[in-house]
Amino acid sequence: MTDRTTYVSLAGVRGRGWTDAMVRDLLGTPDVQGRDPRRWSLAPVRLYLLARVETVERTPEFAEAAVLSRARSSATGAYAERRRAAVLTAIRTEPIEVPRLPGPELERRAVRHRHLLGARSPGTPGPDGRGRARTAGAPGPDGKGTARTAVAPAGSLVRWQVSYLRHALARYETLLDGLYGETGRGEAERLLRRRLYEAIGAAYPSLARECRRRIAVEG
């Protein structure tokens, strides 16, 4: 078996400051490649002779590539920070328009939304993390029928209304475009959730308590 003390893995090379592009361009094909017999993995083992890695690290080509890599990383970080700031500003200033519906209509839509979301067996956790309530008489796909909410656990209808309105405001999630896994994604998502729930609570005071609960739970 190969003496691993004389070799360095791809992860080890990266830990020395190499990027994948630098590995490809300056090291090329691994010195050892195949399957590790000691553990199952879909990824092949890629090992580079440490002496060869160290030799390349002393070349002008490596120094130039390292400088370019740091410059690109710095530029990317600066762009990500500008994008994060722009997204947060947009979320803070965007007017949130909550649909204004009569109470009975909001209840009907909320129950129908719940019904369409979760044809689950009783007790299966729903989107709010709670067990599914029985909604006998819930409207079918044609939207007709009157939901009999008397069989729903106390507070369920309020939760369903907030969930429906949150769904109705999903278009505002486009404000997050361009962040993906970049800097500030989590912060932007939390700010957007807070703004949406605050807008729902302001439009429907009877739902404000549930909105505050969700802000506290979801962050």
PDB file of C-alpha atoms in Angstrom:
ATOM      1  CA  MET A   1       0.000   0.000   0.000  1.00  0.00           C
ATOM      2  CA  THR A   2       1.171   3.513  -0.710  1.00  0.00           C
ATOM      3  CA  ASP A   3       2.974   5.250   2.141  1.00  0.00           C
ATOM      4  CA  ARG A   4       0.644   8.188   2.657  1.00  0.00           C
ATOM      5  CA  THR A   5       3.212  10.193   4.605  1.00  0.00           C
ATOM      6  CA  THR A   6       4.922  11.004   1.290  1.00  0.00           C
ATOM      7  CA  TYR A   7       1.700  12.009  -0.422  1.00  0.00           C
ATOM      8  CA  VAL A   8      -0.907  14.690   0.064  1.00  0.00           C
ATOM      9  CA  SER A   9      -4.582  14.414  -0.803  1.00  0.00           C
ATOM     10  CA  LEU A  10      -6.531  16.919  -2.884  1.00  0.00           C
ATOM     11  CA  ALA A  11      -8.016  18.316   0.328  1.00  0.00           C
ATOM     12  CA  GLY A  12      -4.504  18.619   1.723  1.00  0.00           C
ATOM     13  CA  VAL A  13      -3.321  20.479  -1.372  1.00  0.00           C
ATOM     14  CA  ARG A  14      -6.263  22.856  -1.056  1.00  0.00           C
ATOM     15  CA  GLY A  15      -5.304  23.379   2.570  1.00  0.00           C
ATOM     16  CA  ARG A  16      -1.902  24.591   1.401  1.00  0.00           C
ATOM     17  CA  GLY A  17      -3.551  27.422  -0.544  1.00  0.00           C
ATOM     18  CA  TRP A  18      -4.102  25.775  -3.906  1.00  0.00           C
ATOM     19  CA  THR A  19      -7.304  26.265  -5.869  1.00  0.00           C
ATOM     20  CA  ASP A  20      -8.727  23.496  -8.046  1.00  0.00           C
ATOM     21  CA  ALA A  21      -7.695  25.457 -11.138  1.00  0.00           C
ATOM     22  CA  MET A  22      -4.119  25.683  -9.839  1.00  0.00           C
ATOM     23  CA  VAL A  23      -4.072  21.951  -9.136  1.00  0.00           C
ATOM     24  CA  ARG A  24      -5.313  21.236 -12.640  1.00  0.00           C
ATOM     25  CA  ASP A  25      -2.908  23.609 -14.382  1.00  0.00           C
ATOM     26  CA  LEU A  26       0.238  23.145 -12.283  1.00  0.00           C
ATOM     27  CA  LEU A  27       0.022  19.584 -10.947  1.00  0.00           C
ATOM     28  CA  GLY A  28      -2.084  17.847 -13.546  1.00  0.00           C
ATOM     29  CA  THR A  29      -2.787  14.140 -13.135  1.00  0.00           C
ATOM     30  CA  PRO A  30      -2.556  12.800  -9.558  1.00  0.00           C
ATOM     31  CA  ASP A  31       0.410  10.569  -8.782  1.00  0.00           C
ATOM     32  CA  VAL A  32      -1.918   8.001  -7.212  1.00  0.00           C
ATOM     33  CA  GLN A  33      -5.534   7.582  -8.241  1.00  0.00           C
ATOM     34  CA  GLY A  34      -8.013   4.842  -7.480  1.00  0.00           C
ATOM     35  CA  ARG A  35     -10.214   3.466  -4.738  1.00  0.00           C
ATOM     36  CA  ASP A  36      -9.299   3.440  -1.077  1.00  0.00           C
ATOM     37  CA  PRO A  37      -9.571  -0.234  -0.038  1.00  0.00           C
ATOM     38  CA  ARG A  38     -10.061   0.764   3.610  1.00  0.00           C
ATOM     39  CA  ARG A  39     -13.335   2.625   3.150  1.00  0.00           C
ATOM     40  CA  TRP A  40     -16.203   2.738   0.690  1.00  0.00           C
ATOM     41  CA  SER A  41     -16.556   5.952  -1.277  1.00  0.00           C
ATOM     42  CA  LEU A  42     -17.887   6.965  -4.670  1.00  0.00           C
ATOM     43  CA  ALA A  43     -15.098   9.526  -5.030  1.00  0.00           C
ATOM     44  CA  PRO A  44     -11.740   8.143  -6.178  1.00  0.00           C
ATOM     45  CA  VAL A  45      -8.652   8.718  -4.067  1.00  0.00           C
ATOM     46  CA  ARG A  46      -6.385  11.379  -5.574  1.00  0.00           C
ATOM     47  CA  LEU A  47      -2.926  11.715  -4.079  1.00  0.00           C
ATOM     48  CA  TYR A  48      -0.073  13.988  -5.067  1.00  0.00           C
ATOM     49  CA  LEU A  49       3.563  13.347  -4.267  1.00  0.00           C
ATOM     50  CA  LEU A  50       4.439  15.857  -1.552  1.00  0.00           C
ATOM     51  CA  ALA A  51       7.916  16.493  -2.956  1.00  0.00           C
ATOM     52  CA  ARG A  52       6.391  17.399  -6.330  1.00  0.00           C
ATOM     53  CA  VAL A  53       3.857  19.732  -4.683  1.00  0.00           C
ATOM     54  CA  GLU A  54       6.617  21.483  -2.755  1.00  0.00           C
ATOM     55  CA  THR A  55       8.743  21.827  -5.888  1.00  0.00           C
ATOM     56  CA  VAL A  56       5.912  23.485  -7.807  1.00  0.00           C
ATOM     57  CA  GLU A  57       5.217  25.803  -4.879  1.00  0.00           C
ATOM     58  CA  ARG A  58       8.722  27.251  -5.299  1.00  0.00           C
ATOM     59  CA  THR A  59       8.191  28.160  -8.964  1.00  0.00           C
ATOM     60  CA  PRO A  60       7.319  31.633 -10.343  1.00  0.00           C
ATOM     61  CA  GLU A  61       4.257  30.095 -12.007  1.00  0.00           C
ATOM     62  CA  PHE A  62       2.849  29.078  -8.642  1.00  0.00           C
ATOM     63  CA  ALA A  63       3.522  32.515  -7.128  1.00  0.00           C
ATOM     64  CA  GLU A  64       1.782  34.225 -10.061  1.00  0.00           C
ATOM     65  CA  ALA A  65      -1.203  31.870  -9.886  1.00  0.00           C
ATOM     66  CA  ALA A  66      -1.508  32.433  -6.131  1.00  0.00           C
ATOM     67  CA  VAL A  67      -1.520  36.223  -6.589  1.00  0.00           C
ATOM     68  CA  LEU A  68      -4.192  36.010  -9.301  1.00  0.00           C
ATOM     69  CA  SER A  69      -6.273  33.667  -7.129  1.00  0.00           C
ATOM     70  CA  ARG A  70      -6.154  36.081  -4.187  1.00  0.00           C
ATOM     71  CA  ALA A  71      -7.085  38.987  -6.450  1.00  0.00           C
ATOM     72  CA  ARG A  72     -10.060  37.100  -7.847  1.00  0.00           C
ATOM     73  CA  SER A  73     -11.118  36.048  -4.360  1.00  0.00           C
ATOM     74  CA  SER A  74     -10.916  39.642  -3.152  1.00  0.00           C
ATOM     75  CA  ALA A  75     -12.946  40.904  -6.113  1.00  0.00           C
ATOM     76  CA  THR A  76     -15.536  38.192  -5.616  1.00  0.00           C
ATOM     77  CA  GLY A  77     -15.803  39.029  -1.924  1.00  0.00           C
ATOM     78  CA  ALA A  78     -16.237  42.718  -2.667  1.00  0.00           C
ATOM     79  CA  TYR A  79     -18.976  41.980  -5.208  1.00  0.00           C
ATOM     80  CA  ALA A  80     -20.735  39.658  -2.762  1.00  0.00           C
ATOM     81  CA  GLU A  81     -20.674  42.336  -0.082  1.00  0.00           C
ATOM     82  CA  ARG A  82     -22.087  44.952  -2.472  1.00  0.00           C
ATOM     83  CA  ARG A  83     -24.790  42.536  -3.552  1.00  0.00           C
ATOM     84  CA  ARG A  84     -25.630  41.703   0.073  1.00  0.00           C
ATOM     85  CA  ALA A  85     -25.961  45.376   0.967  1.00  0.00           C
ATOM     86  CA  ALA A  86     -28.144  46.055  -2.089  1.00  0.00           C
ATOM     87  CA  VAL A  87     -30.449  43.122  -1.309  1.00  0.00           C
ATOM     88  CA  LEU A  88     -30.833  44.119   2.343  1.00  0.00           C
ATOM     89  CA  THR A  89     -31.664  47.689   1.314  1.00  0.00           C
ATOM     90  CA  ALA A  90     -34.251  46.440  -1.185  1.00  0.00           C
ATOM     91  CA  ILE A  91     -35.875  44.209   1.427  1.00  0.00           C
ATOM     92  CA  ARG A  92     -36.022  47.036   3.976  1.00  0.00           C
ATOM     93  CA  THR A  93     -37.583  49.508   1.554  1.00  0.00           C
ATOM     94  CA  GLU A  94     -39.845  47.347  -0.641  1.00  0.00           C
ATOM     95  CA  PRO A  95     -43.541  48.034   0.080  1.00  0.00           C
ATOM     96  CA  ILE A  96     -45.235  44.801   1.132  1.00  0.00           C
ATOM     97  CA  GLU A  97     -48.784  44.604  -0.220  1.00  0.00           C
ATOM     98  CA  VAL A  98     -50.818  42.012   1.677  1.00  0.00           C
ATOM     99  CA  PRO A  99     -54.071  40.845   0.032  1.00  0.00           C
ATOM    100  CA  ARG A 100     -57.041  42.337   1.922  1.00  0.00           C
ATOM    101  CA  LEU A 101     -59.824  39.777   2.124  1.00  0.00           C
ATOM    102  CA  PRO A 102     -63.090  39.606   4.069  1.00  0.00           C
ATOM    103  CA  GLY A 103     -62.816  37.268   7.057  1.00  0.00           C
ATOM    104  CA  PRO A 104     -64.958  34.442   5.627  1.00  0.00           C
ATOM    105  CA  GLU A 105     -63.113  34.538   2.300  1.00  0.00           C
ATOM    106  CA  LEU A 106     -59.715  34.458   4.008  1.00  0.00           C
ATOM    107  CA  GLU A 107     -60.848  31.499   6.109  1.00  0.00           C
ATOM    108  CA  ARG A 108     -62.118  29.667   3.025  1.00  0.00           C
ATOM    109  CA  ARG A 109     -58.890  30.218   1.124  1.00  0.00           C
ATOM    110  CA  ALA A 110     -56.755  29.295   4.119  1.00  0.00           C
ATOM    111  CA  VAL A 111     -58.575  26.007   4.649  1.00  0.00           C
ATOM    112  CA  ARG A 112     -58.468  25.190   0.941  1.00  0.00           C
ATOM    113  CA  HIS A 113     -54.744  25.996   0.846  1.00  0.00           C
ATOM    114  CA  ARG A 114     -54.195  23.707   3.818  1.00  0.00           C
ATOM    115  CA  HIS A 115     -56.280  20.995   2.192  1.00  0.00           C
ATOM    116  CA  LEU A 116     -54.321  21.190  -1.079  1.00  0.00           C
ATOM    117  CA  LEU A 117     -50.976  21.286   0.735  1.00  0.00           C
ATOM    118  CA  GLY A 118     -51.404  18.332   2.908  1.00  0.00           C
ATOM    119  CA  ALA A 119     -53.433  15.359   1.986  1.00  0.00           C
ATOM    120  CA  ARG A 120     -51.516  13.639   4.738  1.00  0.00           C
ATOM    121  CA  SER A 121     -52.660  11.068   7.204  1.00  0.00           C
ATOM    122  CA  PRO A 122     -53.859  12.526  10.534  1.00  0.00           C
ATOM    123  CA  GLY A 123     -50.989  13.415  12.792  1.00  0.00           C
ATOM    124  CA  THR A 124     -48.424  13.882  10.026  1.00  0.00           C
ATOM    125  CA  PRO A 125     -46.554  17.129  10.674  1.00  0.00           C
ATOM    126  CA  GLY A 126     -47.527  19.902   8.273  1.00  0.00           C
ATOM    127  CA  PRO A 127     -45.595  22.946   7.059  1.00  0.00           C
ATOM    128  CA  ASP A 128     -45.879  24.600  10.475  1.00  0.00           C
ATOM    129  CA  GLY A 129     -44.381  21.541  12.165  1.00  0.00           C
ATOM    130  CA  ARG A 130     -47.626  20.621  13.886  1.00  0.00           C
ATOM    131  CA  GLY A 131     -49.919  17.680  13.406  1.00  0.00           C
ATOM    132  CA  ARG A 132     -52.476  17.857  10.641  1.00  0.00           C
ATOM    133  CA  ALA A 133     -55.929  18.771  11.850  1.00  0.00           C
ATOM    134  CA  ARG A 134     -59.047  17.113  10.488  1.00  0.00           C
ATOM    135  CA  THR A 135     -60.886  19.527   8.241  1.00  0.00           C
ATOM    136  CA  ALA A 136     -64.149  17.806   7.485  1.00  0.00           C
ATOM    137  CA  GLY A 137     -65.947  19.660   4.747  1.00  0.00           C
ATOM    138  CA  ALA A 138     -62.815  21.379   3.471  1.00  0.00           C
ATOM    139  CA  PRO A 139     -63.369  22.744  -0.049  1.00  0.00           C
ATOM    140  CA  GLY A 140     -62.364  20.467  -2.873  1.00  0.00           C
ATOM    141  CA  PRO A 141     -60.371  21.407  -5.977  1.00  0.00           C
ATOM    142  CA  ASP A 142     -63.362  23.337  -7.342  1.00  0.00           C
ATOM    143  CA  GLY A 143     -63.131  25.696  -4.360  1.00  0.00           C
ATOM    144  CA  LYS A 144     -66.729  25.072  -3.349  1.00  0.00           C
ATOM    145  CA  GLY A 145     -68.087  24.005  -0.053  1.00  0.00           C
ATOM    146  CA  THR A 146     -67.867  25.517   3.395  1.00  0.00           C
ATOM    147  CA  ALA A 147     -65.146  24.325   5.703  1.00  0.00           C
ATOM    148  CA  ARG A 148     -66.362  23.184   9.098  1.00  0.00           C
ATOM    149  CA  THR A 149     -63.586  24.481  11.295  1.00  0.00           C
ATOM    150  CA  ALA A 150     -65.215  23.316  14.507  1.00  0.00           C
ATOM    151  CA  VAL A 151     -63.273  20.068  14.351  1.00  0.00           C
ATOM    152  CA  ALA A 152     -59.941  21.891  13.991  1.00  0.00           C
ATOM    153  CA  PRO A 153     -57.802  22.243  17.125  1.00  0.00           C
ATOM    154  CA  ALA A 154     -57.896  25.650  18.737  1.00  0.00           C
ATOM    155  CA  GLY A 155     -55.673  28.124  16.910  1.00  0.00           C
ATOM    156  CA  SER A 156     -55.293  26.018  13.777  1.00  0.00           C
ATOM    157  CA  LEU A 157     -57.401  28.325  11.639  1.00  0.00           C
ATOM    158  CA  VAL A 158     -55.252  31.296  12.613  1.00  0.00           C
ATOM    159  CA  ARG A 159     -52.103  29.377  11.673  1.00  0.00           C
ATOM    160  CA  TRP A 160     -53.602  28.344   8.371  1.00  0.00           C
ATOM    161  CA  GLN A 161     -54.548  31.916   7.549  1.00  0.00           C
ATOM    162  CA  VAL A 162     -51.021  33.124   8.241  1.00  0.00           C
ATOM    163  CA  SER A 163     -49.600  30.265   6.155  1.00  0.00           C
ATOM    164  CA  TYR A 164     -51.911  31.108   3.271  1.00  0.00           C
ATOM    165  CA  LEU A 165     -51.005  34.799   3.348  1.00  0.00           C
ATOM    166  CA  ARG A 166     -47.316  33.952   3.602  1.00  0.00           C
ATOM    167  CA  HIS A 167     -47.752  31.780   0.509  1.00  0.00           C
ATOM    168  CA  ALA A 168     -49.574  34.633  -1.245  1.00  0.00           C
ATOM    169  CA  LEU A 169     -46.530  36.844  -0.629  1.00  0.00           C
ATOM    170  CA  ALA A 170     -44.032  34.353  -2.052  1.00  0.00           C
ATOM    171  CA  ARG A 171     -43.328  36.685  -4.970  1.00  0.00           C
ATOM    172  CA  TYR A 172     -41.236  38.844  -2.638  1.00  0.00           C
ATOM    173  CA  GLU A 173     -38.683  36.039  -2.389  1.00  0.00           C
ATOM    174  CA  THR A 174     -37.350  37.238  -5.742  1.00  0.00           C
ATOM    175  CA  LEU A 175     -35.708  40.006  -3.704  1.00  0.00           C
ATOM    176  CA  LEU A 176     -33.200  37.342  -2.641  1.00  0.00           C
ATOM    177  CA  ASP A 177     -32.116  36.645  -6.213  1.00  0.00           C
ATOM    178  CA  GLY A 178     -28.392  36.794  -6.695  1.00  0.00           C
ATOM    179  CA  LEU A 179     -27.446  35.736  -3.170  1.00  0.00           C
ATOM    180  CA  TYR A 180     -27.873  31.955  -3.308  1.00  0.00           C
ATOM    181  CA  GLY A 181     -25.047  30.630  -1.146  1.00  0.00           C
ATOM    182  CA  GLU A 182     -23.243  33.950  -1.060  1.00  0.00           C
ATOM    183  CA  THR A 183     -22.488  36.206   1.885  1.00  0.00           C
ATOM    184  CA  GLY A 184     -25.578  37.402   3.752  1.00  0.00           C
ATOM    185  CA  ARG A 185     -28.122  34.917   2.413  1.00  0.00           C
ATOM    186  CA  GLY A 186     -29.270  33.851   5.877  1.00  0.00           C
ATOM    187  CA  GLU A 187     -29.448  37.436   7.121  1.00  0.00           C
ATOM    188  CA  ALA A 188     -31.498  38.477   4.086  1.00  0.00           C
ATOM    189  CA  GLU A 189     -33.906  35.551   4.478  1.00  0.00           C
ATOM    190  CA  ARG A 190     -34.489  36.394   8.149  1.00  0.00           C
ATOM    191  CA  LEU A 191     -35.113  40.056   7.350  1.00  0.00           C
ATOM    192  CA  LEU A 192     -37.541  39.187   4.565  1.00  0.00           C
ATOM    193  CA  ARG A 193     -39.485  36.741   6.776  1.00  0.00           C
ATOM    194  CA  ARG A 194     -39.751  39.357   9.497  1.00  0.00           C
ATOM    195  CA  ARG A 195     -41.006  42.006   7.089  1.00  0.00           C
ATOM    196  CA  LEU A 196     -43.594  39.676   5.558  1.00  0.00           C
ATOM    197  CA  TYR A 197     -44.943  38.539   8.927  1.00  0.00           C
ATOM    198  CA  GLU A 198     -45.004  42.098  10.231  1.00  0.00           C
ATOM    199  CA  ALA A 199     -46.969  43.167   7.149  1.00  0.00           C
ATOM    200  CA  ILE A 200     -49.456  40.330   7.637  1.00  0.00           C
ATOM    201  CA  GLY A 201     -49.880  41.228  11.304  1.00  0.00           C
ATOM    202  CA  ALA A 202     -50.434  44.882  10.441  1.00  0.00           C
ATOM    203  CA  ALA A 203     -53.038  44.034   7.787  1.00  0.00           C
ATOM    204  CA  TYR A 204     -54.821  41.508  10.011  1.00  0.00           C
ATOM    205  CA  PRO A 205     -54.471  42.426  13.716  1.00  0.00           C
ATOM    206  CA  SER A 206     -56.179  39.172  14.714  1.00  0.00           C
ATOM    207  CA  LEU A 207     -53.203  37.311  13.202  1.00  0.00           C
ATOM    208  CA  ALA A 208     -50.511  39.538  14.730  1.00  0.00           C
ATOM    209  CA  ARG A 209     -49.827  37.237  17.676  1.00  0.00           C
ATOM    210  CA  GLU A 210     -49.219  34.232  15.430  1.00  0.00           C
ATOM    211  CA  CYS A 211     -46.983  36.360  13.216  1.00  0.00           C
ATOM    212  CA  ARG A 212     -44.912  37.413  16.216  1.00  0.00           C
ATOM    213  CA  ARG A 213     -44.647  33.778  17.305  1.00  0.00           C
ATOM    214  CA  ARG A 214     -43.329  32.790  13.888  1.00  0.00           C
ATOM    215  CA  ILE A 215     -40.797  35.585  13.882  1.00  0.00           C
ATOM    216  CA  ALA A 216     -39.513  34.389  17.249  1.00  0.00           C
ATOM    217  CA  VAL A 217     -39.407  30.739  16.166  1.00  0.00           C
ATOM    218  CA  GLU A 218     -38.100  31.140  12.626  1.00  0.00           C
ATOM    219  CA  GLY A 219     -35.719  33.983  13.397  1.00  0.00           C
TER     220      GLY A 219
END
